[in-house]
Coordinates of C-alpha atoms in Angstrom, one line a residue:
M1 CA 21.9 -77.0 -123.3
K2 CA 19.3 -79.5 -124.6
K3 CA 19.1 -81.8 -121.6
I4 CA 16.2 -81.1 -119.2
T5 CA 16.3 -82.0 -115.5
L6 CA 13.4 -81.9 -113.2
C7 CA 12.4 -82.7 -109.7
A8 CA 8.8 -83.7 -109.1
K9 CA 7.9 -83.3 -105.5
F10 CA 4.9 -85.2 -104.1
H11 CA 3.4 -84.7 -100.6
I12 CA 1.4 -87.9 -100.1
H13 CA -2.0 -87.7 -98.4
A14 CA -2.3 -89.3 -95.0
G15 CA -3.0 -93.0 -95.3
K16 CA -2.2 -93.2 -99.0
E17 CA 1.5 -94.1 -98.8
A18 CA 1.2 -97.7 -99.7
E19 CA -1.2 -97.0 -102.6
F20 CA 1.3 -94.3 -103.8
K21 CA 4.2 -96.8 -103.7
E22 CA 2.3 -99.5 -105.6
I23 CA 2.1 -97.1 -108.6
I24 CA 5.9 -96.5 -108.8
P25 CA 7.0 -99.8 -110.4
Q26 CA 4.3 -99.4 -113.1
L27 CA 5.7 -95.9 -113.9
I28 CA 9.3 -97.1 -114.0
A29 CA 8.3 -100.0 -116.3
K30 CA 6.5 -97.7 -118.7
V31 CA 9.4 -95.3 -118.8
K32 CA 12.0 -98.0 -119.3
A33 CA 9.9 -99.6 -122.1
N34 CA 8.8 -96.6 -124.0
E35 CA 11.2 -93.6 -123.4
P36 CA 14.6 -93.8 -125.0
G37 CA 15.1 -90.1 -124.1
A38 CA 14.8 -90.7 -120.4
E39 CA 18.3 -90.7 -119.0
A40 CA 17.5 -90.8 -115.2
Y41 CA 14.2 -91.5 -113.4
N42 CA 15.0 -91.9 -109.7
W43 CA 12.5 -92.0 -106.8
Y44 CA 13.4 -90.8 -103.2
F45 CA 11.4 -90.7 -100.0
N46 CA 12.0 -88.8 -96.8
S47 CA 12.5 -90.7 -93.6
E48 CA 8.8 -90.5 -92.7
G49 CA 7.8 -91.8 -96.1
I50 CA 5.3 -89.0 -96.8
I51 CA 7.3 -86.9 -99.2
C52 CA 8.6 -88.3 -102.4
H53 CA 11.0 -86.5 -104.9
V54 CA 11.5 -87.9 -108.4
V55 CA 14.7 -86.7 -110.0
E56 CA 14.5 -87.0 -113.8
T57 CA 16.8 -86.2 -116.7
Y58 CA 15.8 -86.2 -120.3
S59 CA 17.7 -85.8 -123.5
D60 CA 15.6 -82.8 -124.6
S61 CA 12.2 -81.1 -124.5
D62 CA 10.7 -83.6 -126.9
A63 CA 11.7 -86.4 -124.5
V64 CA 9.9 -84.7 -121.6
M65 CA 6.8 -84.2 -123.8
A66 CA 6.9 -87.9 -124.7
H67 CA 7.2 -88.8 -121.0
M68 CA 4.2 -86.7 -120.1
G69 CA 2.1 -88.5 -122.8
N70 CA 3.4 -91.9 -121.7
V71 CA 2.7 -91.7 -118.0
G72 CA -0.2 -89.2 -117.9
E73 CA -2.8 -91.7 -116.7
L74 CA -0.6 -93.1 -113.9
L75 CA 0.6 -89.6 -113.0
G76 CA -3.1 -88.7 -112.6
K77 CA -3.5 -91.5 -110.1
L78 CA -0.6 -90.1 -108.1
M79 CA -1.9 -86.6 -108.2
A80 CA -5.3 -87.9 -106.8
I81 CA -3.5 -89.1 -103.6
S82 CA -0.8 -86.4 -103.2
D83 CA 0.0 -82.8 -103.8
L84 CA 2.4 -82.1 -106.6
S85 CA 5.0 -79.3 -107.0
G86 CA 8.3 -79.3 -108.8
D87 CA 11.2 -77.6 -110.5
I88 CA 12.3 -78.0 -114.1
Y89 CA 15.8 -76.9 -115.3
G90 CA 17.1 -76.3 -118.8
S91 CA 16.3 -74.6 -122.1
L92 CA 12.6 -75.6 -122.6
S93 CA 11.0 -75.6 -126.0
E94 CA 7.9 -73.3 -126.3
E95 CA 5.7 -76.5 -126.4
L96 CA 7.2 -77.7 -123.1
Q97 CA 6.9 -74.3 -121.5
A98 CA 3.2 -74.2 -122.3
A99 CA 2.7 -77.8 -121.0
M100 CA 4.5 -77.0 -117.8
G101 CA 2.4 -73.8 -117.4
T102 CA -0.5 -76.0 -116.5
L103 CA 1.3 -77.7 -113.6
P104 CA 2.6 -76.2 -110.3
V105 CA 6.2 -76.3 -111.5
N106 CA 8.9 -73.6 -111.3
Q107 CA 10.9 -73.2 -114.5
F108 CA 14.6 -72.3 -114.4
N109 CA 16.5 -71.5 -117.6
F110 CA 20.0 -72.6 -118.0
Y111 CA 22.6 -69.9 -117.5
Q112 CA 26.1 -71.4 -117.2
G113 CA 27.8 -74.6 -116.2
L114 CA 30.1 -77.4 -117.2

């Protein structure tokens, strides 16, 4: 399975919710303009507006690496005002596994499915 799905989970620092939300349209615009391998990039908030999950699907590991390079600066701004964790699903390339190893992300290898 080449497709990679991930869920980035942000716990936003108190009082930083508006600042966090101001960055999201910039990220979506960059992904839309520069990442043909991005198949889904959807943002969700809990009812209190302090936890945000981003559910993302990419065509393959190379597309995830391109995404990381494309949004790195803006992601850094989000990480300065939130705590990041996440889960990534799929058969990751060695390069992507190494890149994910620097982040607080759980890796899950594909086993079976439709």
